[in-house]
Tab-separated table of C-alpha atoms in Angstrom:
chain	number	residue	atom	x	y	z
A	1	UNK	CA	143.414	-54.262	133.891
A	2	UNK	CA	139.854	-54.165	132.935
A	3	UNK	CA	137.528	-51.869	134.081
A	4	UNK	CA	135.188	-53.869	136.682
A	5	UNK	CA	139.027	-54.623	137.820
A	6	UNK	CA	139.367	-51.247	138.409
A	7	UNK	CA	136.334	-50.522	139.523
A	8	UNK	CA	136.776	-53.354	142.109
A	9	UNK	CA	140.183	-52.161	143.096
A	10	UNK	CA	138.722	-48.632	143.752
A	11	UNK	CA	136.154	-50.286	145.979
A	12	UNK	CA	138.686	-52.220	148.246
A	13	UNK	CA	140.428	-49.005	148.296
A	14	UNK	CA	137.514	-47.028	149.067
A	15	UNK	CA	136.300	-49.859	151.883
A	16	UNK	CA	140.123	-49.667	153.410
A	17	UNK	CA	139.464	-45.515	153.494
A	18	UNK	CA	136.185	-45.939	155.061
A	19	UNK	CA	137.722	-48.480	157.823
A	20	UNK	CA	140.232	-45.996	158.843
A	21	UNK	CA	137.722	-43.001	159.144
A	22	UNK	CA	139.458	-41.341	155.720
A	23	UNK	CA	137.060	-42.014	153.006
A	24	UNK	CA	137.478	-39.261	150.646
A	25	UNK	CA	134.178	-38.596	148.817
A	26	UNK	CA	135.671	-39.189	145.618
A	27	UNK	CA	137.104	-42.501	146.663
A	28	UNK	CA	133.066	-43.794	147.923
A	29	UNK	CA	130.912	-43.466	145.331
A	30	UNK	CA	132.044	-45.259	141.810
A	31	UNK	CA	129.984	-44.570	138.591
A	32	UNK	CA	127.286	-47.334	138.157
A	33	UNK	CA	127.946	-49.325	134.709
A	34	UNK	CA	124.740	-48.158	132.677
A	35	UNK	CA	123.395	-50.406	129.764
A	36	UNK	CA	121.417	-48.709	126.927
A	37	UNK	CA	117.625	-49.720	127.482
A	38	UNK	CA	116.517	-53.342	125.641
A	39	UNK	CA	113.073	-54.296	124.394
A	40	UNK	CA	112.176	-56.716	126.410
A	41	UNK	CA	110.912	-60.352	124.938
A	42	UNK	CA	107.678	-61.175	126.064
A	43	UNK	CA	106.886	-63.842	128.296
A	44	UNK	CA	106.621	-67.320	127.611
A	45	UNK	CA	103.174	-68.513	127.330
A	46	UNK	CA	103.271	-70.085	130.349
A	47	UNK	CA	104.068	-67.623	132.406
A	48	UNK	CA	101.614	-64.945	131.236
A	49	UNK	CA	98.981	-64.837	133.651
A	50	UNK	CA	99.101	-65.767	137.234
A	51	UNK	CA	95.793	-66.431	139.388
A	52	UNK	CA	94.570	-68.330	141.849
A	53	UNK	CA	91.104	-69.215	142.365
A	54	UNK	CA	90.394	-66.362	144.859
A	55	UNK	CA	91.738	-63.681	142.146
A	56	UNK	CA	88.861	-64.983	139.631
A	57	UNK	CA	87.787	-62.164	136.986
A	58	UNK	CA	84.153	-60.660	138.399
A	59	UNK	CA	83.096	-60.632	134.680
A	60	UNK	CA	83.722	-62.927	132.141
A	61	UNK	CA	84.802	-63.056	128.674
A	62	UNK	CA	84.985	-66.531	126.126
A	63	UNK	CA	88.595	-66.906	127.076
A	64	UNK	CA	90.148	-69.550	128.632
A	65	UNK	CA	92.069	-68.886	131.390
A	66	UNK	CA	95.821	-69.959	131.701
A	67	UNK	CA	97.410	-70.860	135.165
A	68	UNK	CA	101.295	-69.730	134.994
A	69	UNK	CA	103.880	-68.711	137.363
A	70	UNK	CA	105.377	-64.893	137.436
A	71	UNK	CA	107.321	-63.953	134.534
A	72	UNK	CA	110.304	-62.029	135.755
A	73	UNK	CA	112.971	-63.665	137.457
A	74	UNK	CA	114.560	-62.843	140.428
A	75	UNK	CA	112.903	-59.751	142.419
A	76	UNK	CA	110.958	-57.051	141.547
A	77	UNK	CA	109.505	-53.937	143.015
A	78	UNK	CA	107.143	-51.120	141.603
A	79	UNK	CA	108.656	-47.061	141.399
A	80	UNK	CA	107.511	-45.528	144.306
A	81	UNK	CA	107.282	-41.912	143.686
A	82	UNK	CA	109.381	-39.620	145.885
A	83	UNK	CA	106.370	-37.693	147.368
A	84	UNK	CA	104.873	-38.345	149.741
A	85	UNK	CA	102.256	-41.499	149.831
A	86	UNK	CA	102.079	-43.664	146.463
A	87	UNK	CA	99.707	-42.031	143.773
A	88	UNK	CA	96.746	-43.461	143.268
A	89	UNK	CA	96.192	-46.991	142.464
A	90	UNK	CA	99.644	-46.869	141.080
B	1	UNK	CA	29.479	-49.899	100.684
B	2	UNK	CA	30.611	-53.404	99.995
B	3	UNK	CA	34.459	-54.347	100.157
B	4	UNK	CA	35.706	-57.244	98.024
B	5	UNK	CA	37.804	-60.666	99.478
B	6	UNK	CA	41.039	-59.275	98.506
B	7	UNK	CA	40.131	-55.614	100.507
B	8	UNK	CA	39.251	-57.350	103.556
B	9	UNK	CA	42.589	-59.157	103.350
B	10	UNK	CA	44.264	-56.098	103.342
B	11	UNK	CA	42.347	-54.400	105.966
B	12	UNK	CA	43.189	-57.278	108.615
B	13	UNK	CA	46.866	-56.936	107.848
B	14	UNK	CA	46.603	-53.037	108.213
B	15	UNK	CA	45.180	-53.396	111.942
B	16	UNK	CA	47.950	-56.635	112.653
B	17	UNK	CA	50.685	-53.783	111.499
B	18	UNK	CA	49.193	-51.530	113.111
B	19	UNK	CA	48.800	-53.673	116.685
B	20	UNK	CA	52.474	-54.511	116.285
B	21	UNK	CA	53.979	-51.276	115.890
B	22	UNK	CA	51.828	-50.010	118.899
B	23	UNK	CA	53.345	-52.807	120.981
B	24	UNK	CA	50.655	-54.702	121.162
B	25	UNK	CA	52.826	-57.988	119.969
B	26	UNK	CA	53.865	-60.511	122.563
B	27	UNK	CA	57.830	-59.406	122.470
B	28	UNK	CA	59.026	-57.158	124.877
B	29	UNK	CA	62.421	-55.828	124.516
B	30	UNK	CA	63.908	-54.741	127.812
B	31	UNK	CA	67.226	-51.736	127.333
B	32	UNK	CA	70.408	-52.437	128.539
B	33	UNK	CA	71.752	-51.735	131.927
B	34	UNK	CA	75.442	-51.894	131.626
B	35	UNK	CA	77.699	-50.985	128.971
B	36	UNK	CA	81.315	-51.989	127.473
B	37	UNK	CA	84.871	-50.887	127.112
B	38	UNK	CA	87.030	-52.379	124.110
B	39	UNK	CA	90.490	-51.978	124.773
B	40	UNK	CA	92.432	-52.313	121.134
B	41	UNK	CA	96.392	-52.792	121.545
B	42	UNK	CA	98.336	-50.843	119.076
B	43	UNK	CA	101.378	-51.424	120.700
B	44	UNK	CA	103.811	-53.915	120.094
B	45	UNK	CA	103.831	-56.045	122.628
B	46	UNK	CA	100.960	-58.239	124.083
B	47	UNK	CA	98.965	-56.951	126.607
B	48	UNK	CA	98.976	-59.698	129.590
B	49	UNK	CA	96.731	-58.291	132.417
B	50	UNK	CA	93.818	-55.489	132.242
B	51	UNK	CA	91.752	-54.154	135.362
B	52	UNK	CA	89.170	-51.816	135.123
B	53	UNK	CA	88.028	-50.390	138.428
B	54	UNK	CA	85.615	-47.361	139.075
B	55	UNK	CA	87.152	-44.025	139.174
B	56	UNK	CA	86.456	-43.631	142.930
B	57	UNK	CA	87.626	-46.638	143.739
B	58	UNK	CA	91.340	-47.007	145.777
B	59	UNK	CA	92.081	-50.347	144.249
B	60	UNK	CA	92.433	-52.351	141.084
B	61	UNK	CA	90.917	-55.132	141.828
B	62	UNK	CA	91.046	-58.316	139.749
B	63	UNK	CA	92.769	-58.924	136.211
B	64	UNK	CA	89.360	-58.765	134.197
B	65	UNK	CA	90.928	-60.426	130.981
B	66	UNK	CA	91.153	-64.330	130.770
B	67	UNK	CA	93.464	-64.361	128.017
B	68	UNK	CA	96.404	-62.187	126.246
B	69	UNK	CA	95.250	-59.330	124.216
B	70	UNK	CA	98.001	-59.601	120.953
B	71	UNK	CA	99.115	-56.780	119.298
B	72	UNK	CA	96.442	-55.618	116.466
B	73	UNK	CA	93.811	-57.026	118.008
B	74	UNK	CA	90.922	-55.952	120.475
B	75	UNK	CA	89.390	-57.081	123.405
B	76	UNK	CA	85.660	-56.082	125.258
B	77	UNK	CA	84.728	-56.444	128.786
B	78	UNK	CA	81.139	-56.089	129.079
B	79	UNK	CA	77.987	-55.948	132.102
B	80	UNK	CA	79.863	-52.785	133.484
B	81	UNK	CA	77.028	-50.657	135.013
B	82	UNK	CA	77.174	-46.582	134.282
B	83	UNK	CA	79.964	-45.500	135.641
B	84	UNK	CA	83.603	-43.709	135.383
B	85	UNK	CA	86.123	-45.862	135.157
B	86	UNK	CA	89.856	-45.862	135.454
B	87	UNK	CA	91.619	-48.621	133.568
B	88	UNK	CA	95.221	-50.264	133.597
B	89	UNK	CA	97.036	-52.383	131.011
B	90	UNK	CA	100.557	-54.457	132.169
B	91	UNK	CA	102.917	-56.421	129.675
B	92	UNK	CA	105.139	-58.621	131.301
B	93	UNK	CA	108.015	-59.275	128.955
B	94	UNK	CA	110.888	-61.511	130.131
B	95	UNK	CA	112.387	-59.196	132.497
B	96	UNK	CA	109.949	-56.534	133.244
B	97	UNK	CA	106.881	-55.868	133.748
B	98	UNK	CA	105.468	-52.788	131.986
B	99	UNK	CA	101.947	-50.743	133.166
B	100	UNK	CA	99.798	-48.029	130.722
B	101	UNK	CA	97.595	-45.923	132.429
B	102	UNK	CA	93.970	-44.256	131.729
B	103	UNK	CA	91.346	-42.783	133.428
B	104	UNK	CA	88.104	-41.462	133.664
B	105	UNK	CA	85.758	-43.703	130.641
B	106	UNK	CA	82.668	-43.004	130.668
B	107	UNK	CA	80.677	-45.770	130.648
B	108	UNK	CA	77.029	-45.565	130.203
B	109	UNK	CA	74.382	-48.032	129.193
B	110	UNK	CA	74.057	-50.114	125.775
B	111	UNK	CA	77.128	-48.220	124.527
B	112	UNK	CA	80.915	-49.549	124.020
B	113	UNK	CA	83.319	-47.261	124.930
B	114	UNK	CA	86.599	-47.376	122.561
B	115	UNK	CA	90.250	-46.887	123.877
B	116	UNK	CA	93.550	-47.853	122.314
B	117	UNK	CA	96.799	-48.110	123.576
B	118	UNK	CA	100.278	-47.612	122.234
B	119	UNK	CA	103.917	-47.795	122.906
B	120	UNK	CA	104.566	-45.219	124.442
B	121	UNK	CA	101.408	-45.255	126.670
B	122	UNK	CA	104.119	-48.123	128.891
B	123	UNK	CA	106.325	-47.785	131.537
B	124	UNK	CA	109.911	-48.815	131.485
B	125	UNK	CA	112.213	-50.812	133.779
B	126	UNK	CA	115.551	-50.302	135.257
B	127	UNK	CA	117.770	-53.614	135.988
B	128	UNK	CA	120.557	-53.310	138.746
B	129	UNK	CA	122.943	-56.159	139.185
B	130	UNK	CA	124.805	-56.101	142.443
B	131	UNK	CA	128.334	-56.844	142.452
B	132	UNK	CA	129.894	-59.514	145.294
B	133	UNK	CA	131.684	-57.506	147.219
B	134	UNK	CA	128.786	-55.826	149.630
B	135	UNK	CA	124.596	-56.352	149.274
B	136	UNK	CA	122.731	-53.056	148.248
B	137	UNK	CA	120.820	-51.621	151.128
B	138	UNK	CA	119.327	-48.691	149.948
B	139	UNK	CA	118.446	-47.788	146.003
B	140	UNK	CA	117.273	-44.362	144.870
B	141	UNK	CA	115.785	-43.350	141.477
B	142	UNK	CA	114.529	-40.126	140.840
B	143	UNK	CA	113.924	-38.125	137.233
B	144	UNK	CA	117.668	-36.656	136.613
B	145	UNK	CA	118.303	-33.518	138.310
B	146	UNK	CA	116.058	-34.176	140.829
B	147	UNK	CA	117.163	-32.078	144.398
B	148	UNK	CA	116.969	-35.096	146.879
B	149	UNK	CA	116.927	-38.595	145.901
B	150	UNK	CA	113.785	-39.316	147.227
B	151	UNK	CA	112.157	-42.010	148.767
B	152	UNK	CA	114.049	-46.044	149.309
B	153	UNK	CA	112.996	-48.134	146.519
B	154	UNK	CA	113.898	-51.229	148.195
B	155	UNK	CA	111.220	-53.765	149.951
B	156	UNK	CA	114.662	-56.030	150.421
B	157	UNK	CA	118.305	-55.694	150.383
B	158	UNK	CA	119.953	-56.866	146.933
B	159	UNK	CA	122.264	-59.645	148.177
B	160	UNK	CA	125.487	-60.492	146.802
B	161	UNK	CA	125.555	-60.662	142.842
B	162	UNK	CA	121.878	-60.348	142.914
B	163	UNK	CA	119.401	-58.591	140.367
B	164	UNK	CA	116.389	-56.108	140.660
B	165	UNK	CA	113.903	-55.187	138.244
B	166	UNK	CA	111.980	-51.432	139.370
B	167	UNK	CA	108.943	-52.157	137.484
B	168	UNK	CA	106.600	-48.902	136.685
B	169	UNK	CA	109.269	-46.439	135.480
B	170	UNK	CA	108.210	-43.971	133.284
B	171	UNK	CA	110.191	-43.620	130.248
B	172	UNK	CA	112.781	-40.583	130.154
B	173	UNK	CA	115.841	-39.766	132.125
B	174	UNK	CA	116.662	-40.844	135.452
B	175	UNK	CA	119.585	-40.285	138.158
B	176	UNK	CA	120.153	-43.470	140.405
B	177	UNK	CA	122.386	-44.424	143.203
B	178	UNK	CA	122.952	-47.691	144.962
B	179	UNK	CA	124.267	-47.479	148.645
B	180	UNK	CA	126.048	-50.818	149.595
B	181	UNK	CA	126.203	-52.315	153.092
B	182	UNK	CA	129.728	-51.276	153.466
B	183	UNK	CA	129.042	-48.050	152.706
B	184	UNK	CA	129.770	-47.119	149.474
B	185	UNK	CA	127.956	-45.923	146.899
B	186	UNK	CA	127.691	-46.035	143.099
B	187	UNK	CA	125.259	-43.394	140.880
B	188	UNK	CA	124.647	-42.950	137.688
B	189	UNK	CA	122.955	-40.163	136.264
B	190	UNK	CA	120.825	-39.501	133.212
B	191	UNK	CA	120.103	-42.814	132.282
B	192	UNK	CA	117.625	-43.746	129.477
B	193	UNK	CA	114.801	-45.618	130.158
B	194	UNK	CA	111.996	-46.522	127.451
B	195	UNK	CA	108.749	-48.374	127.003
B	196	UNK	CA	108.862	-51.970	126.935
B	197	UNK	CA	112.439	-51.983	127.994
B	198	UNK	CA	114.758	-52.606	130.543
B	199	UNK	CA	118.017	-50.542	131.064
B	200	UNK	CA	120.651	-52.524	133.148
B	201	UNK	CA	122.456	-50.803	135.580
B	202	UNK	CA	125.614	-52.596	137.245
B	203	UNK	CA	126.682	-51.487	141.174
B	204	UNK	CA	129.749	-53.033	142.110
């Protein structure tokens, strides 16, 4: 049995627990399988910079600028920090 | 007393010298009103997005760059009037997207202000893949051994089997927990998160 098996299993077990008002606290929460952190790739070209018209620079360089859609895929959210309000301009 | 050709030659060019370094000459140079930041990347990945915003301003405002700043290279915005400003780099690499901070240039007139920015000046990201048993309806990071576990980091539930990338993490060591619709929970403390990288974290 591999271990997202098991880790499954413990889940439905866990889920079964929590239905019957018996969840033991070891039983409801299951380690989270960590990864050790990977560079990331940059971006394809295309998807570098994202603008529409409205979002125009206000001062202007000799670049050309490069219409592209949002690099990462599927969602994304910024770190809010856990006091309270979000810290400036971050 | 009687002055030759060749001295009155030289005495006209004396006073035309002379008229010109007074200012008497038709050009008039006017000094500069705004100034410049160059923004050099010495990190290794290429710098996507810059905004540069005065120090007392709440918001970012617009990316100011029209093109990618590579790595080794540098990049000036100019016709910034005297101010303070607070700046902000992002690299958006294929998963994440990665954010340096730095504050308070001073900006004055006819000068360029020089900054750099490195590695380690970026933010990291932290990747968690839902399982398909139950969506995720609450996610908390906070630095490892943190007392509470803070605020919600979700805008959204993560649906079945979906991902979500928590952009703007600093690098260093974190404790996270998933809570799943069903009610269970998954954490995982003391995981590593670096510039310019993602660390994948799996809640089943």
């Amino acid at each position: 049995m591999t271990t997202t098996e098991m880790t499954r299993l413990l889940r439905a077990a866990a889920t079964l627990l929590a239905l019957a008002g018996a969840a033991p606290a070891l039983a409801s929460e299951l380690p989270a399988a960590v990864d050790q952190p990977v560079l990331d790739s940059p971006a394809s070209d295309a998807a570098q910079s994202t603008r529409s018209p409205a979002d125009a620079p206000r001062r202007t360089d000799s670049a050309t600028l490069t219409p592209g859609a949002p690099a990462s895929q599927g969602a994304s959210d910024d770190y809010r920090s856990t006091d309270q309000g979000e810290p400036k301009k971050r | 007393m009687k002055h030759g050709p060749m001295s009155r030659v030289a005495l006209l060019l004396f006073l035309a010298a002379g008229l010109v370094a007074c200012g008497g000459g038709s050009t008039k140079t006017t000094p500069p009103t705004t100034g410049s930041l160059s923004v050099t990347n010495n990190a290794s990945a290429t710098i996507h997005e810059v905004y540069v915003s005065p120090t007392t301003s709440t918001v970012w405002g617009s990316i100011q760059n029209t093109a990618a700043i590579a790595p080794g290279t540098t990049w000036t915005l100019g016709g910034l009037a005297p101010n303070s400003y607070d700046g902000k780099a992002v690299s958006v690499g294929a998963v994440g997207r990665y954010y340096a901070y730095t504050s308070n240039l001073p900006i004055t007139a006819g000068t360029t202000y020089p900054t750099s920015i490195s590695n380690s000046a970026f933010s990291g990201s932290i990747r968690v893949t839902n399982g398909p048993s139950s969506s995720i309806t609450t996610l908390y990071v906070v630095p490892a051994g943190a007392a509470s576990w803070g605020v919600d980091q979700l805008t959204a539930d993560i649906p079945l089997s979906g991902v979500l990338t928590l952009n703007g993490v600093a690098s260093g060591l974190w404790d996270l927990r998933c809570v799943h619709l069903d009610g269970t929970t998954n954490s995982a403390y003391a995981l590593s998160v670096s510039s310019l990288s993602y660390t994948g974290v799996t809640c089943l």
